[in-house]
XYZ file of C-alpha atoms in Angstrom:
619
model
C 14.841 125.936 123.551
C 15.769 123.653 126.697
C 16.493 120.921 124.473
C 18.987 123.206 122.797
C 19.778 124.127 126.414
C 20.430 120.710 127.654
C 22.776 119.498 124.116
C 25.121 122.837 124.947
C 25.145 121.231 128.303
C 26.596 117.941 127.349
C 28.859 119.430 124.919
C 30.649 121.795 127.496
C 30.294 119.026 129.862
C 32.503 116.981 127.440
C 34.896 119.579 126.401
C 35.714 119.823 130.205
C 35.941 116.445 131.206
C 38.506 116.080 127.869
C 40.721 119.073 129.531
C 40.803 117.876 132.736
C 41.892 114.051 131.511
C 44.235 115.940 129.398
C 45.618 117.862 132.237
C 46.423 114.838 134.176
C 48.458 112.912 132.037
C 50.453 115.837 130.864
C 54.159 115.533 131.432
C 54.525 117.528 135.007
C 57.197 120.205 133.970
C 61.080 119.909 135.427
C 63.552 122.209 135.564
C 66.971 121.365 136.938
C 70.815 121.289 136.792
C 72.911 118.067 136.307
C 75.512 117.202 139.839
C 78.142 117.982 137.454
C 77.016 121.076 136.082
C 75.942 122.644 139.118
C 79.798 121.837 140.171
C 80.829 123.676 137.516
C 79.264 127.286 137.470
C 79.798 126.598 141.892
C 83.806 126.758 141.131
C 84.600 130.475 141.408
C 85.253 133.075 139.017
C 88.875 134.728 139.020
C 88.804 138.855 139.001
C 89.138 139.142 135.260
C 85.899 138.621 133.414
C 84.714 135.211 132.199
C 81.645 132.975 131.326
C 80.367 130.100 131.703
C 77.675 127.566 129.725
C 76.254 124.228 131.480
C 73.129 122.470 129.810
C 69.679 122.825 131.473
C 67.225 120.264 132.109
C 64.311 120.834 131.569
C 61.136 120.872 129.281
C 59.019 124.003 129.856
C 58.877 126.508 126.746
C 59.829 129.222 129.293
C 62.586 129.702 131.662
C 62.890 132.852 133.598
C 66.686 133.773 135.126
C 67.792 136.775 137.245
C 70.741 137.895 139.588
C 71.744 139.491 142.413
C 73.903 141.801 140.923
C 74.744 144.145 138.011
C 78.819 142.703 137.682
C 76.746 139.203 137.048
C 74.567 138.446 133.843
C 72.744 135.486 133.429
C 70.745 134.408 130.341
C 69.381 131.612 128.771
C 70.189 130.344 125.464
C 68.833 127.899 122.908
C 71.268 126.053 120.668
C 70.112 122.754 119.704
C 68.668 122.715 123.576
C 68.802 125.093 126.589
C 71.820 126.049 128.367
C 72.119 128.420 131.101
C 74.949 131.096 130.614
C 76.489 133.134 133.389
C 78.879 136.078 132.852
C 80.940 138.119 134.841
C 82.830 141.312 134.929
C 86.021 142.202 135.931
C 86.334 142.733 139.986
C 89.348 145.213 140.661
C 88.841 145.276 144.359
C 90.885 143.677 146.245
C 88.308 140.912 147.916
C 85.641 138.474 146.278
C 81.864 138.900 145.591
C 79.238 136.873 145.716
C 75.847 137.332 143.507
C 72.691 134.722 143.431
C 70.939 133.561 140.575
C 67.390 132.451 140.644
C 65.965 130.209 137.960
C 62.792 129.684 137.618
C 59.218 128.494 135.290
C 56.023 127.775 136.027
C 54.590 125.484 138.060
C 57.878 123.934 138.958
C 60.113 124.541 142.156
C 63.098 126.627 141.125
C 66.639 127.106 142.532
C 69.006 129.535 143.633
C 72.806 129.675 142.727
C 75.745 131.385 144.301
C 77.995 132.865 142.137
C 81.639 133.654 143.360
C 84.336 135.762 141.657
C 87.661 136.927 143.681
C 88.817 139.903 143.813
C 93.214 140.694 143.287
C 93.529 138.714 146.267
C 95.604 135.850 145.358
C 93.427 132.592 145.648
C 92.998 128.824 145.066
C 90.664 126.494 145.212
C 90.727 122.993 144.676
C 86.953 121.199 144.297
C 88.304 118.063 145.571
C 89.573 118.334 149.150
C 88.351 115.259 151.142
C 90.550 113.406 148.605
C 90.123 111.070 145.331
C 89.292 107.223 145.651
C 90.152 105.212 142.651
C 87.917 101.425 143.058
C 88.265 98.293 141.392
C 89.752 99.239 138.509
C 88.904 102.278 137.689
C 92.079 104.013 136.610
C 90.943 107.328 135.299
C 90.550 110.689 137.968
C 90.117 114.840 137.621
C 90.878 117.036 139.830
C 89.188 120.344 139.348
C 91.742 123.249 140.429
C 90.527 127.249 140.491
C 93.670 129.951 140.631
C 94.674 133.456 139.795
C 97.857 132.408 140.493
C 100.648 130.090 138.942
C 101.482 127.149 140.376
C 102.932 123.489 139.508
C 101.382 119.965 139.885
C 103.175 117.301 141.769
C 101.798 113.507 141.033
C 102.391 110.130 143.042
C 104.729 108.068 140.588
C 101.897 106.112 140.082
C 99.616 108.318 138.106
C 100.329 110.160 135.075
C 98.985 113.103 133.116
C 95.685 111.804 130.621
C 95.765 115.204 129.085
C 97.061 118.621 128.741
C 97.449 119.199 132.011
C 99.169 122.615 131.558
C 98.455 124.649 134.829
C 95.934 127.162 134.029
C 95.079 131.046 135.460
C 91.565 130.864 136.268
C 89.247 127.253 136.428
C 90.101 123.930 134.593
C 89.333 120.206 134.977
C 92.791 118.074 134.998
C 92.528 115.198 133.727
C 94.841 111.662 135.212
C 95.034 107.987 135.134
C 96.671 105.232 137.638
C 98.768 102.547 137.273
C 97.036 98.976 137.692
C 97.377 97.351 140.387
C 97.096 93.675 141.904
C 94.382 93.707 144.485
C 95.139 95.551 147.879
C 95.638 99.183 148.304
C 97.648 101.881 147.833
C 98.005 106.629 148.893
C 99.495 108.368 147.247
C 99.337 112.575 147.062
C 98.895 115.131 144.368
C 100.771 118.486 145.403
C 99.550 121.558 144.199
C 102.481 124.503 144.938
C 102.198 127.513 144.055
C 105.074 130.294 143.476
C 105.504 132.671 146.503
C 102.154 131.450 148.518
C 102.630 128.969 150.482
C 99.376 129.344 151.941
C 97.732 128.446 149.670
C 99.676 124.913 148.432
C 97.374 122.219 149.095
C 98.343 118.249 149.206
C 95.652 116.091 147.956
C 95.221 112.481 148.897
C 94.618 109.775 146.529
C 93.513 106.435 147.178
C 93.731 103.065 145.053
C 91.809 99.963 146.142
C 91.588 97.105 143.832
C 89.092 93.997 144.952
C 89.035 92.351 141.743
C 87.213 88.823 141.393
C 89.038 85.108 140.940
C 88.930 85.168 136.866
C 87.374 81.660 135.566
C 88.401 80.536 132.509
C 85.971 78.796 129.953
C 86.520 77.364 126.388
C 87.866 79.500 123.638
C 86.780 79.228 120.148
C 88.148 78.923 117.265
C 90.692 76.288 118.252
C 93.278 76.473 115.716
C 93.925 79.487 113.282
C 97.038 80.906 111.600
C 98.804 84.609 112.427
C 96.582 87.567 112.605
C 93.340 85.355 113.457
C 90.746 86.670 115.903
C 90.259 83.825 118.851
C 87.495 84.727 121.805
C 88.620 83.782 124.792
C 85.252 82.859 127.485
C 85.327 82.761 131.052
C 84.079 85.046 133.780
C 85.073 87.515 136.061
C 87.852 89.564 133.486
C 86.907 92.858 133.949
C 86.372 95.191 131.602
C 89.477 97.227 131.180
C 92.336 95.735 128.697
C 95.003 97.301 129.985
C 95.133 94.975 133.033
C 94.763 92.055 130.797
C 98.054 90.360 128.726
C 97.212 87.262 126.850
C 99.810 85.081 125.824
C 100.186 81.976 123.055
C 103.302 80.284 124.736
C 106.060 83.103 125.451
C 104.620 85.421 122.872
C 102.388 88.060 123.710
C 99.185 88.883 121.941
C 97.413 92.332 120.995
C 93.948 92.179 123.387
C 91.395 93.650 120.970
C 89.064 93.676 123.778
C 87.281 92.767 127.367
C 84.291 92.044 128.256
C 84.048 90.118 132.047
C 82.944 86.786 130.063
C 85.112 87.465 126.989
C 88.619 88.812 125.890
C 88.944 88.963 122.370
C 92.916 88.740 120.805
C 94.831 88.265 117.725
C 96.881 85.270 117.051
C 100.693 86.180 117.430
C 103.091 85.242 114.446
C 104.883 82.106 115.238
C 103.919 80.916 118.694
C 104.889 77.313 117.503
C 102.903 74.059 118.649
C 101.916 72.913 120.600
C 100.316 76.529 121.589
C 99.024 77.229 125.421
C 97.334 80.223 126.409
C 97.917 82.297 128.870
C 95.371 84.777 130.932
C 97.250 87.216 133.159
C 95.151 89.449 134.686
C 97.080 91.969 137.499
C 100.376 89.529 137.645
C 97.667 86.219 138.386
C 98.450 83.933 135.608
C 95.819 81.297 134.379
C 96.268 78.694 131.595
C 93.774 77.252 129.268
C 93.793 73.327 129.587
C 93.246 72.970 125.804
C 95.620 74.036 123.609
C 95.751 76.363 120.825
C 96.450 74.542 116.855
C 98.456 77.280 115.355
C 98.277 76.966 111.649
C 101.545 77.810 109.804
C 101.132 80.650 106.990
C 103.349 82.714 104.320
C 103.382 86.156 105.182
C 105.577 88.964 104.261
C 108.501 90.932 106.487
C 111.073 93.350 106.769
C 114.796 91.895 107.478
C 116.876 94.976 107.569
C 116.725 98.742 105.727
C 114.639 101.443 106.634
C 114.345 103.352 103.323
C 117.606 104.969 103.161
C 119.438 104.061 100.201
C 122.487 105.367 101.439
C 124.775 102.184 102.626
C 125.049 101.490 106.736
C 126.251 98.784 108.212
C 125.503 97.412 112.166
C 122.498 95.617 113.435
C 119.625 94.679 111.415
C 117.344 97.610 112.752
C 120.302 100.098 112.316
C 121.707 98.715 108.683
C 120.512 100.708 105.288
C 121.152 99.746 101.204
C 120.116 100.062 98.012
C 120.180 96.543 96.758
C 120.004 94.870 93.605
C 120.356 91.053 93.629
C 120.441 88.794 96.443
C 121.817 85.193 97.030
C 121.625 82.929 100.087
C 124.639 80.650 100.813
C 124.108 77.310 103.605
C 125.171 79.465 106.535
C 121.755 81.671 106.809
C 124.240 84.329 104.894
C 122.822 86.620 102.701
C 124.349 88.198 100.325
C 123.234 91.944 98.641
C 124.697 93.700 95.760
C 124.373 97.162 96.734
C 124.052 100.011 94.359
C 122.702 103.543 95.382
C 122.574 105.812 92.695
C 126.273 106.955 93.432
C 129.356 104.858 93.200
C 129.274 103.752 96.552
C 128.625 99.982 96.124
C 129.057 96.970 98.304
C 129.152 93.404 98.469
C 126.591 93.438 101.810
C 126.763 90.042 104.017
C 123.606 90.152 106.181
C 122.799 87.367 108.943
C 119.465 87.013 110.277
C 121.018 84.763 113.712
C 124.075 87.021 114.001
C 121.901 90.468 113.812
C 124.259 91.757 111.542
C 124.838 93.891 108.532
C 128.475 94.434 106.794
C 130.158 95.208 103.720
C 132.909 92.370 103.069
C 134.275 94.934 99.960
C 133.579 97.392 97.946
C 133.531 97.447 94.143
C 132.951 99.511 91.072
C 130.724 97.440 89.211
C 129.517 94.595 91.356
C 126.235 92.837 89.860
C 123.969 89.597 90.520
C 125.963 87.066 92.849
C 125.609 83.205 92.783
C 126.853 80.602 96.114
C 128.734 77.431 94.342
C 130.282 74.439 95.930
C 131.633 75.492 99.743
C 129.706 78.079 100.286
C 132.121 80.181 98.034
C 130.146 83.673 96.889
C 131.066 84.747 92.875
C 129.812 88.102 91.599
C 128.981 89.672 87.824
C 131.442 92.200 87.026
C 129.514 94.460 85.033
C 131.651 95.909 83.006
C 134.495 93.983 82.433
C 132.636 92.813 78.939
C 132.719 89.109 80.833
C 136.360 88.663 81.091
C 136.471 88.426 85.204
C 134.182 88.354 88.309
C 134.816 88.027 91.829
C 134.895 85.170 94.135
C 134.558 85.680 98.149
C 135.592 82.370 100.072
C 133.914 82.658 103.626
C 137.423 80.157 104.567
C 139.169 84.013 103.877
C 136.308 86.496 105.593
C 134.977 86.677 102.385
C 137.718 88.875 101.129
C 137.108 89.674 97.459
C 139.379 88.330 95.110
C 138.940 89.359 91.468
C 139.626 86.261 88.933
C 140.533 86.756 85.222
C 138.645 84.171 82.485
C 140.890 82.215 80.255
C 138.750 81.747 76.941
C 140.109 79.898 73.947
C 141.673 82.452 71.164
C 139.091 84.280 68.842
C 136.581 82.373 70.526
C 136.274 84.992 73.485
C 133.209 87.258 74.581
C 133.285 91.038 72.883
C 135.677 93.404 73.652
C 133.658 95.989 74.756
C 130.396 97.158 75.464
C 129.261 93.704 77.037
C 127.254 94.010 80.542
C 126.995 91.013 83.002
C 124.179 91.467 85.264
C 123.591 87.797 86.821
C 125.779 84.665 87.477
C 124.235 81.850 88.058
C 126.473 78.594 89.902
C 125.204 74.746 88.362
C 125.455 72.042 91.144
C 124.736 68.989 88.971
C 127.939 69.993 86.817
C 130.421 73.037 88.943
C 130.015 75.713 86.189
C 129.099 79.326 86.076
C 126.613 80.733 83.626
C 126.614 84.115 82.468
C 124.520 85.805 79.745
C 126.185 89.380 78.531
C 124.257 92.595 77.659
C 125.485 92.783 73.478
C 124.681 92.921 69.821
C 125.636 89.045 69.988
C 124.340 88.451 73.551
C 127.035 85.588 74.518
C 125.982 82.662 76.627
C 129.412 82.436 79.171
C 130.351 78.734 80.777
C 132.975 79.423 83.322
C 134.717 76.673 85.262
C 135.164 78.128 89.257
C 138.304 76.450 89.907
C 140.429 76.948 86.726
C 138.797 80.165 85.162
C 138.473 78.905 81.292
C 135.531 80.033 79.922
C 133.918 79.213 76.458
C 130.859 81.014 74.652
C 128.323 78.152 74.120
C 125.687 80.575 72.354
C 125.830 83.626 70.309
C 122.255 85.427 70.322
C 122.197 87.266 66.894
C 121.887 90.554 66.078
C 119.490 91.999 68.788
C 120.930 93.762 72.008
C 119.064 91.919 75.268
C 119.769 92.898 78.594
C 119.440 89.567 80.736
C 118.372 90.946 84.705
C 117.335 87.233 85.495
C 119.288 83.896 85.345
C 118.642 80.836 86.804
C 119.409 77.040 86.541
C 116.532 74.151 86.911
C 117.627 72.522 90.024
C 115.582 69.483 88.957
C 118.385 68.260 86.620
C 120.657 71.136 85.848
C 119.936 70.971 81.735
C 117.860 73.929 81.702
C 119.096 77.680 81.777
C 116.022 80.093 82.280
C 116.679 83.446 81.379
C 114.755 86.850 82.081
C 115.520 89.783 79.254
C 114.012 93.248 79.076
C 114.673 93.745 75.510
C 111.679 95.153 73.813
C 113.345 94.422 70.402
C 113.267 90.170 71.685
C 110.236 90.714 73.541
C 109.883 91.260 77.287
C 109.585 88.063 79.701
C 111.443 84.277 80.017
C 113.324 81.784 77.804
C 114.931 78.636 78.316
C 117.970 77.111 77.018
C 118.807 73.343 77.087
C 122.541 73.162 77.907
C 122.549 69.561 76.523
C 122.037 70.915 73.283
C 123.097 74.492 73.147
C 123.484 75.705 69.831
C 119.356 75.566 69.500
C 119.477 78.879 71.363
C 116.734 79.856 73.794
C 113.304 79.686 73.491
C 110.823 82.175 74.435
C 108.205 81.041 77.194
C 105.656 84.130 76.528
C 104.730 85.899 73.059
C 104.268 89.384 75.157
C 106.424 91.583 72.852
C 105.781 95.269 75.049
C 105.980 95.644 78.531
C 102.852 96.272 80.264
C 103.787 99.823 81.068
C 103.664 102.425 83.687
C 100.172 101.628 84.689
C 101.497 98.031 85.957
C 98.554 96.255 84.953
C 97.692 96.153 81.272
C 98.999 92.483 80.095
C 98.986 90.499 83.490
C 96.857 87.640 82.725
C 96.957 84.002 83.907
C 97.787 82.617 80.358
C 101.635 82.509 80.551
C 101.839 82.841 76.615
C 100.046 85.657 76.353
C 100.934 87.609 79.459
C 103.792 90.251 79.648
C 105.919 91.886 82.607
C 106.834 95.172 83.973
C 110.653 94.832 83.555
C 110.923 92.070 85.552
C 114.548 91.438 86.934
C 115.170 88.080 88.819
C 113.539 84.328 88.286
C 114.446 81.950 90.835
C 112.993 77.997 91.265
C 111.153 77.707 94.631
C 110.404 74.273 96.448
C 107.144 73.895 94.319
C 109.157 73.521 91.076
C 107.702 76.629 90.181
C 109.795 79.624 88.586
C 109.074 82.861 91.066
C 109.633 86.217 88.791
C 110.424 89.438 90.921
C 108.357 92.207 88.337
C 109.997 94.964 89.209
C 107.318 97.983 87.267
C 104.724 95.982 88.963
C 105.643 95.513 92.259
C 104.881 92.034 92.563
C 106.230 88.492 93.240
C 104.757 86.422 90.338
C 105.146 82.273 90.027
C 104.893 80.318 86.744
C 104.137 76.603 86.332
C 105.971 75.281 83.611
C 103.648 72.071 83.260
C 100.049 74.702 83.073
C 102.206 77.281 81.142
C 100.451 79.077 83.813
C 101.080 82.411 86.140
C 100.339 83.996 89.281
C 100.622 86.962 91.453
C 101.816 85.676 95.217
C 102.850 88.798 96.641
C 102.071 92.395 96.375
C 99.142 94.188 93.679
C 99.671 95.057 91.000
C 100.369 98.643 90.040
C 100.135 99.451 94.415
C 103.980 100.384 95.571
C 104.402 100.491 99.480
C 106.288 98.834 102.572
C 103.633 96.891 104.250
C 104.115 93.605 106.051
C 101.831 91.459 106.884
C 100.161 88.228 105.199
C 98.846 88.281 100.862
C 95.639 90.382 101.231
C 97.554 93.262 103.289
C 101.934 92.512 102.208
C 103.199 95.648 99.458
C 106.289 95.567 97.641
C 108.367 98.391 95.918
C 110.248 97.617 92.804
C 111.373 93.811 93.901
C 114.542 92.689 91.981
C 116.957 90.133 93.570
C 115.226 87.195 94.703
C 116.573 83.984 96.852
C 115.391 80.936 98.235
C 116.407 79.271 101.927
C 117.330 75.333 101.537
C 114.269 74.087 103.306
C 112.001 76.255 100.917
C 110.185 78.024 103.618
C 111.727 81.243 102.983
C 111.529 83.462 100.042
C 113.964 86.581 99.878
C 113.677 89.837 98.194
C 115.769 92.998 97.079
C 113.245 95.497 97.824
C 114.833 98.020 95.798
C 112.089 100.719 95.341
C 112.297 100.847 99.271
C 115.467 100.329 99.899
C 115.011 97.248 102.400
C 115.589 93.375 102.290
C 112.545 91.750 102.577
C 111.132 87.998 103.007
C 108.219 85.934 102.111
C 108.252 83.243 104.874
C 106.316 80.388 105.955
C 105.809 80.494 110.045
């Protein structure tokens, strides 16, 4: 029996020792309120009834809470954690109240909290008397304002509003932010007036003080890159707010992703030029990089003019709208636009990049594709003059449109009626116009500019094409390429060799349908075998390739004649929209007219489907 005795003995002696080495690691218990909390339920409470909720810290299972008085509740509440809620009913007499609330828990040291609420006496309180200081910076600020009556705010010209800063009946945190500055120091006052109690406006001070550090620049990596690039930009002592930091690739300014003090990261500007040096401004103290920046020249798409307003308006290039259909580009940086809205308000448009400018120079009734010949001298399709005139604007008379008649030989003429001209297209290598006409015979025109005889070289057949795209091979002037929409001929390209006319045109694909309203079906790589979405303009670029504006698909498209080859360049297809930027991000809407710049760097584009001129350019 004392063995038994002695083995209880142990046991318990064990069990107590385990209890008491439990008990003292144990977490010792807290209960407490956050600085900021405890700010929060100290503001006071207006007469009308109101509540409050601030977070508790703490991590005992029970919390024990009381007041003072009946008019003041005070509970605890667990919602995902423990908050502490105080409420309090409406005080009609005429002075304020004060009630305490304990809270309290075991084994910890609790605390006691006055709780104020006025009474109809007007009142206001503002938390922050002895003034705000704003350091090295910091550019953000509150002020914490109590009232049961209106009143207005009144801020240094300095500091703006960071949120709704609405003046409020009863307690509110209003939120502000300052104005950079270089380093030094700067008062200013926040005014809070209130309507018929003058003794209770209060003028708050507010102090700025900026110390910053000498910024030391570094190396920056990578050290060449092309528009839209990321570059990281090392050195020490930048701070970590971005709004007092502008970057700067020669006199262009560039979007400051963000700032760390060893690092500001920013995005290559478009067309900084080269050689590129970067600039650090931090507050108005300028620092350059000793090694300079390679900017890399890339294509990227952008809008000229037109905001997506079809309805014609001339002025600047941010103010001018239309609806256009073809384009062409004369030596003078002129561009020319046929617009057509849906009405029959339709111009001849001359927009100019260097003048910032956007005008009709006349308006017509059925003005189509345009063409620049020898002298910079604009001629236009007249659509429905069944190829028997077009119009010719010499930039020696303003451009004033003069309408010129076509002598052909007799009963050797285009058809008398029903015959549409949508393009003209001006040869260098031998000073004729081309036309193509819209007809059960589908006439091939050659028109000389300066006398006006015309003779049909080619007489399609039996089929009725429509012929949206015309072009000449710049190479050597012998080749007409031609863009129909025909189903009946078979959607896509042919070419015609004007040494030899009578052997008609020959079709560059076998596509026979368009690929539809999807956009996508029949867009391969295989020029023979791919189709189009009624594409409308072909143009030679300063690849020797032939660039095909496909209108259904919203794309730019190039094909190599050598390959029998295609491509998309710009845009996805079947994906309409307005977007700039470089091939992975640019959108086009229904692209028709389509013109090249002399030095082949720029590529422009009807934008029809959104009503804007558009251009694919190299910088």
């Amino acid at each position: 029996m004392k063995r038994l005795y002695k083995i209880i003995g142990y046991v318990c002696s064990i069990c107590l020792l385990f209890i008491a080495c439990k008990k003292e690691t144990a977490e010792p218990g807290f209960l407490n309120l956050d600085d900021e909390q405890l700010t929060v339920l100290q503001q006071p409470f207006i007469q009308m009834a109101g509540n409050r909720m601030v977070p508790l810290n703490t991590n005992l299972d029970v919390v024990k809470v009381s007041s003072s008085a009946e008019w003041c509740k005070v509970s605890i509440v667990d919602d995902k954690g423990t908050f502490l809620r105080v409420e309090v009913f409406p005080n009609e007499g005429f002075e304020e109240r004060i009630a305490q609330i304990t809270v309290s828990g075991r084994d910890v040291q609790g605390f006691t909290i006055p709780v104020q609420q006025w009474g109809t006496e007007p009142s206001l309180v503002v938390a922050e008397t002895e003034g705000i200081d704003i350091i090295d910076g910091e550019l953000d600020f509150t002020l914490h304002i109590t009232s049961n009556v209106d009143f207005t705010l009144e801020l240094p010209v300095w500091a703006t509003n960071a949120g709704d800063n609405t003046p409020y009946i009863g307690s509110k945190l209003y939120t502000f932010v300052a104005s950079p500055i270089a380093p030094g120091d700067r008062i200013g006052y926040i005014k809070v007036m209130t309507d018929g109690h003058p003794d209770l406006d209060q003028i708050i001070e507010v102090s700025q003080h900026q110390n910053v550090l000498q910024p030391v620049l570094g190396d920056f990596a990578p050290l060449s890159g092309e528009k839209e690039s990321t570059v990281v930009l090392n050195g020490a002592n930048f701070g970590t707010n971005k709004d007092l930091v502008k970057v700067y690739f020669n006199a262009l300014e560039a979007e400051v992703v963000s700032v760390a003090d060893d690092a500001i990261t920013v995005v290559v500007p478009r067309a900084p030029g080269n050689p590129c040096t970067i600039k650090v401004n931090i507050l108005g103290e300028e620092l350059t990089y000793p090694t300079t920046f390679d900017y890399i020249k890339s294509w990227g798409l952008y809008t000229v003019t037109g905001d997506g307003n079809g309805t014609f308006r001339g002025g600047t290039l941010a103010q001018g709208r239309l609806k256009a259909r073809y384009i062409s580009l004369d030596g003078n940086g002129n561009i020319f636009a046929t617009h057509r809205d849906e009405g029959t308000n339709r111009h001849i448009v001359r927009i100019n990049e260097a003048e910032d400018i956007v005008e009709s120079v006349g308006t017509f009734a059925t003005p189509n594709g345009s063409t620049v010949g020898a002298n910079n001298i604009v001629y236009v399709a007249n659509d429905q003059k069944n190829g028997t005139s077009y119009y010719e604007l010499d930039p020696a008379n303003n451009w004033t449109p003069v309408e010129r008649t076509i002598t052909y030989p007799p009963d050797d003429g285009p058809p008398t009626a029903s015959a549409y001209m949508y393009r003209l297209v001006y040869n260098p290598h031998d000073g004729y116009l081309y036309g193509v006409l819209g007809h059960a015979t589908g006439p091939v025109l050659k028109v000389n500019p300066d006398t006006q005889q015309g003779e049909v070289i080619y007489r399609l057949g039996t089929v009725n094409p429509t012929w949206y795209g015309l072009t000449i091979n710049p190479a050597d002037g012998t080749k007409l390429y031609a863009m129909t929409n025909t189903q009946a001929v078979g959607y896509g390209p042919y070419i015609m060799d004007l040494t030899n006319p009578v052997d008609g045109f020959t079709k560059l694909n076998h596509a026979t349908t368009t690929p539809g309203n999807s956009g996508v079906s029949g867009l391969t790589n295989n020029l023979e075998t791919s189709g189009f979405g009624q594409a409308w303009d072909i143009q030679f670029g300063p690849d020797g390739y032939l660039y095909v504006s496909d209108n259904n698909n919203h794309i730019i498209r190039k094909i190599n004649l050598t390959t029998k080859t295609i491509e998309t360049v710009i845009g996805v297809a079947g994906q309409s929209g307005t977007t700039d930027g470089k091939a992975d991000k640019a959108r086009l809407s229904n692209p028709r007219g389509l013109a090249w710049n002399s030095e082949g760097t720029t590529l422009y584009i009807s934008d029809f489907g959104s009503s804007r001129i558009r251009k694919w350019t190299l910088d």
